mmCIF file of C-alpha atoms in Angstrom:
data_model
loop_
_atom_site.group_PDB
_atom_site.id
_atom_site.type_symbol
_atom_site.label_atom_id
_atom_site.label_comp_id
_atom_site.label_asym_id
_atom_site.label_seq_id
_atom_site.Cartn_x
_atom_site.Cartn_y
_atom_site.Cartn_z
ATOM 1 C CA ALA A 217 203.178 23.347 104.134
ATOM 2 C CA THR A 218 204.121 21.585 106.536
ATOM 3 C CA GLY A 219 206.895 24.646 106.976
ATOM 4 C CA GLU A 220 209.871 21.570 106.998
ATOM 5 C CA VAL A 221 212.488 23.079 104.625
ATOM 6 C CA ASN A 222 214.408 19.499 104.818
ATOM 7 C CA GLY A 223 215.556 18.506 100.988
ATOM 8 C CA VAL A 224 214.319 22.249 99.735
ATOM 9 C CA LYS A 225 216.870 23.853 96.904
ATOM 10 C CA VAL A 226 217.308 27.451 97.547
ATOM 11 C CA ALA A 227 218.609 29.726 94.867
ATOM 12 C CA VAL A 228 220.164 32.858 96.116
ATOM 13 C CA ILE A 229 221.167 35.179 92.754
ATOM 14 C CA LYS A 230 223.739 35.777 93.963
ATOM 15 C CA ASN A 231 224.322 39.337 91.059
ATOM 16 C CA ILE A 232 221.551 40.597 93.215
ATOM 17 C CA MET A 233 222.921 40.118 96.727
ATOM 18 C CA ASP A 234 225.770 41.957 95.356
ATOM 19 C CA MET A 235 224.839 44.772 94.990
ATOM 20 C CA ALA A 236 222.957 44.822 98.798
ATOM 21 C CA SER A 237 223.702 46.691 101.166
ATOM 22 C CA ASP A 238 226.042 45.408 103.654
ATOM 23 C CA GLU A 239 223.358 44.494 106.570
ATOM 24 C CA LEU A 240 221.505 43.192 104.072
ATOM 25 C CA LYS A 241 223.675 40.904 102.979
ATOM 26 C CA ALA A 242 224.467 40.107 106.318
ATOM 27 C CA GLN A 243 221.034 39.390 107.061
ATOM 28 C CA THR A 244 220.720 37.383 104.022
ATOM 29 C CA ASN A 245 223.477 35.498 105.166
ATOM 30 C CA THR A 246 221.842 34.627 108.228
ATOM 31 C CA LEU A 247 218.757 33.764 107.196
ATOM 32 C CA MET A 248 220.657 31.358 105.005
ATOM 33 C CA GLU A 249 222.698 29.635 107.394
ATOM 34 C CA GLN A 250 219.524 28.456 109.240
ATOM 35 C CA LEU A 251 217.579 27.192 106.577
ATOM 36 C CA ARG A 252 220.912 24.846 106.048
ATOM 37 C CA ALA A 253 220.913 24.244 109.775
ATOM 38 C CA LYS A 254 217.874 22.899 108.685
ATOM 39 C CA GLY A 255 218.448 20.763 105.969
ATOM 40 C CA ALA A 256 218.097 23.436 103.592
ATOM 41 C CA ILE A 257 220.134 23.153 100.751
ATOM 42 C CA VAL A 258 221.011 26.374 99.299
ATOM 43 C CA GLU A 259 223.093 27.290 95.976
ATOM 44 C CA GLU A 260 224.061 30.474 94.730
ATOM 45 C CA VAL A 261 222.977 31.580 90.952
ATOM 46 C CA ILE A 262 223.884 33.859 88.939
ATOM 47 C CA MET A 263 220.955 35.761 85.882
ATOM 48 C CA ASN A 264 222.374 36.952 82.532
ATOM 49 C CA GLU A 265 223.779 40.706 83.987
ATOM 50 C CA ASP A 266 222.515 42.577 81.088
ATOM 51 C CA LEU A 267 219.073 41.461 81.451
ATOM 52 C CA LEU A 268 218.973 42.214 84.718
ATOM 53 C CA LYS A 269 220.408 45.338 83.658
ATOM 54 C CA ALA A 270 217.359 45.787 82.155
ATOM 55 C CA ALA A 271 214.389 44.758 84.151
ATOM 56 C CA LEU A 272 214.206 47.966 86.423
ATOM 57 C CA ALA A 273 213.667 50.072 82.439
ATOM 58 C CA VAL A 274 211.604 47.234 82.079
ATOM 59 C CA TYR A 275 209.882 47.233 84.464
ATOM 60 C CA PHE A 276 209.501 51.063 84.962
ATOM 61 C CA VAL A 277 208.110 51.939 80.612
ATOM 62 C CA ILE A 278 205.720 48.762 81.581
ATOM 63 C CA SER A 279 203.984 48.969 84.344
ATOM 64 C CA ASN A 280 203.927 53.452 83.483
ATOM 65 C CA CYS A 281 202.176 52.737 79.921
ATOM 66 C CA GLU A 282 199.715 50.047 82.048
ATOM 67 C CA ALA A 283 198.797 52.389 85.044
ATOM 68 C CA THR A 284 198.384 55.296 82.066
ATOM 69 C CA ALA A 285 195.817 52.467 80.409
ATOM 70 C CA ASN A 286 194.479 51.612 83.604
ATOM 71 C CA HIS A 287 193.467 55.027 84.827
ATOM 72 C CA SER A 288 192.513 56.605 80.673
ATOM 73 C CA ASN A 289 188.939 56.410 82.005
ATOM 74 C CA LEU A 290 188.878 58.331 85.245
ATOM 75 C CA ASP A 291 186.779 61.385 83.833
ATOM 76 C CA GLY A 292 185.788 62.510 85.933
ATOM 77 C CA ILE A 293 182.407 61.559 84.687
ATOM 78 C CA ARG A 294 181.694 58.687 84.835
ATOM 79 C CA PHE A 295 184.355 57.850 86.555
ATOM 80 C CA GLY A 296 186.945 59.379 89.272
ATOM 81 C CA VAL A 297 185.892 61.931 91.030
ATOM 82 C CA GLN A 298 184.197 65.605 90.393
ATOM 83 C CA HIS A 299 185.487 68.200 91.010
ATOM 84 C CA GLY A 300 182.130 69.990 89.611
ATOM 85 C CA GLU A 301 184.334 72.904 87.288
ATOM 86 C CA ASN A 302 182.831 74.156 84.121
ATOM 87 C CA SER A 303 184.506 72.681 81.149
ATOM 88 C CA TYR A 304 185.493 69.250 79.596
ATOM 89 C CA GLU A 305 189.515 69.762 80.114
ATOM 90 C CA ASP A 306 188.318 71.387 84.041
ATOM 91 C CA ILE A 307 186.787 68.506 84.320
ATOM 92 C CA MET A 308 188.840 66.170 82.471
ATOM 93 C CA THR A 309 192.486 67.869 85.069
ATOM 94 C CA LYS A 310 191.117 67.926 87.607
ATOM 95 C CA SER A 311 190.100 64.244 87.989
ATOM 96 C CA ARG A 312 193.184 63.341 86.442
ATOM 97 C CA THR A 313 195.726 65.539 88.557
ATOM 98 C CA ALA A 314 193.939 65.629 92.277
ATOM 99 C CA GLY A 315 194.743 62.998 94.820
ATOM 100 C CA PHE A 316 198.008 61.899 92.936
ATOM 101 C CA SER A 317 201.401 62.829 94.184
ATOM 102 C CA THR A 318 204.504 64.504 91.633
ATOM 103 C CA LEU A 319 205.624 61.287 91.508
ATOM 104 C CA ILE A 320 202.281 59.541 90.392
ATOM 105 C CA ARG A 321 201.328 62.479 87.816
ATOM 106 C CA LYS A 322 205.240 62.246 86.670
ATOM 107 C CA ARG A 323 204.059 58.289 85.578
ATOM 108 C CA PHE A 324 200.836 59.356 84.327
ATOM 109 C CA VAL A 325 202.876 60.870 81.078
ATOM 110 C CA ILE A 326 206.249 58.831 81.089
ATOM 111 C CA GLY A 327 203.011 55.671 80.203
ATOM 112 C CA SER A 328 201.050 58.837 78.254
ATOM 113 C CA PHE A 329 204.713 58.924 75.866
ATOM 114 C CA GLY A 330 205.269 55.569 76.151
ATOM 115 C CA LEU A 331 201.572 54.749 74.579
ATOM 116 C CA ALA A 332 201.416 56.867 72.244
ATOM 117 C CA ASP A 333 201.219 55.544 68.416
ATOM 118 C CA GLU A 334 204.472 56.922 68.014
ATOM 119 C CA ASN A 335 206.363 55.532 70.453
ATOM 120 C CA GLN A 336 204.548 51.920 71.081
ATOM 121 C CA GLU A 337 206.827 49.696 69.391
ATOM 122 C CA ARG A 338 210.211 51.253 69.530
ATOM 123 C CA LEU A 339 209.387 51.763 73.730
ATOM 124 C CA LEU A 340 206.625 49.969 75.350
ATOM 125 C CA ARG A 341 206.509 47.015 72.751
ATOM 126 C CA LYS A 342 210.467 45.931 72.745
ATOM 127 C CA ALA A 343 209.899 45.760 76.609
ATOM 128 C CA GLN A 344 207.754 43.628 76.445
ATOM 129 C CA LYS A 345 209.793 41.946 74.445
ATOM 130 C CA VAL A 346 212.074 41.999 76.791
ATOM 131 C CA ARG A 347 210.519 40.924 80.142
ATOM 132 C CA ARG A 348 209.894 37.677 78.463
ATOM 133 C CA LEU A 349 213.777 37.115 78.257
ATOM 134 C CA ILE A 350 213.917 38.375 81.964
ATOM 135 C CA VAL A 351 210.737 35.283 82.505
ATOM 136 C CA GLU A 352 212.454 33.414 80.703
ATOM 137 C CA GLU A 353 215.579 33.764 82.134
ATOM 138 C CA MET A 354 214.385 33.358 85.319
ATOM 139 C CA HIS A 355 213.142 29.494 83.846
ATOM 140 C CA ARG A 356 216.320 28.759 83.184
ATOM 141 C CA VAL A 357 217.960 29.956 85.792
ATOM 142 C CA LEU A 358 216.073 28.598 88.201
ATOM 143 C CA GLY A 359 214.282 25.573 87.261
ATOM 144 C CA GLU A 360 215.760 23.182 88.991
ATOM 145 C CA PHE A 361 215.263 25.525 92.239
ATOM 146 C CA ASP A 362 211.695 25.478 94.973
ATOM 147 C CA ALA A 363 213.032 28.851 96.681
ATOM 148 C CA ILE A 364 214.104 31.221 95.327
ATOM 149 C CA VAL A 365 216.015 34.566 98.105
ATOM 150 C CA ALA A 366 216.507 38.205 97.278
ATOM 151 C CA PRO A 367 216.549 40.862 98.369
ATOM 152 C CA ALA A 368 213.324 43.354 97.874
ATOM 153 C CA SER A 369 215.157 46.300 97.906
ATOM 154 C CA LEU A 370 219.079 46.930 98.264
ATOM 155 C CA HIS A 371 219.110 48.843 101.469
ATOM 156 C CA GLY A 372 215.794 47.932 103.613
ATOM 157 C CA ALA A 373 213.299 48.735 103.175
ATOM 158 C CA PRO A 374 212.184 52.822 102.615
ATOM 159 C CA LEU A 375 211.120 55.280 106.491
ATOM 160 C CA LEU A 376 207.248 55.436 106.650
ATOM 161 C CA ASP A 377 207.456 58.535 106.315
ATOM 162 C CA ALA A 378 209.313 59.154 103.575
ATOM 163 C CA THR A 379 207.326 61.127 100.276
ATOM 164 C CA SER A 380 207.336 58.824 97.007
ATOM 165 C CA ASP A 381 209.571 61.214 96.005
ATOM 166 C CA GLN A 382 212.524 60.278 98.380
ATOM 167 C CA LEU A 383 211.970 56.825 97.315
ATOM 168 C CA SER A 384 215.233 55.635 95.176
ATOM 169 C CA LEU A 385 213.785 53.820 92.312
ATOM 170 C CA GLU A 386 216.437 50.752 93.229
ATOM 171 C CA TYR A 387 213.302 50.139 95.023
ATOM 172 C CA LEU A 388 211.500 49.129 92.050
ATOM 173 C CA ILE A 389 213.352 46.701 90.027
ATOM 174 C CA PHE A 390 212.391 43.369 91.367
ATOM 175 C CA SER A 391 209.184 44.198 91.295
ATOM 176 C CA ILE A 392 209.156 42.269 87.258
ATOM 177 C CA ILE A 393 211.671 38.949 88.688
#
């Protein structure tokens, strides 16, 4: 990697940029002008709006289910922090709640719901199918480009002292893309 951008084709996802704050749009436009000045070919592209809107819900279902499954072995006996409780139920409860914020505990509840046998097909499997459509759409839209530009959030990064409960879910939308 030489750092040269001359001739590099850059895609800017227009319908994501349209949702961004004015400040973020201005910063991105400045960056795109700098890239153009160095010879990059910058073009706006549009993703399928329905798939773009579905990205957050798809991410939320899949990530919560995966997090819950990945942490299911935190029983406080073989894995996880042990808390010297007396009953097996108390050990499990403490091991799966201590040290996790309210937001993370909520995500585990949502993940458990999605992983329940009666819900897997209509929630988790459906989200996985839609994720596949989103990936295919990204390949279609970006097949002729070398790079993609889209904000990681619509309003800039959250403040360091913001609690996880204060953060908007929109910060999650682009994780799936």
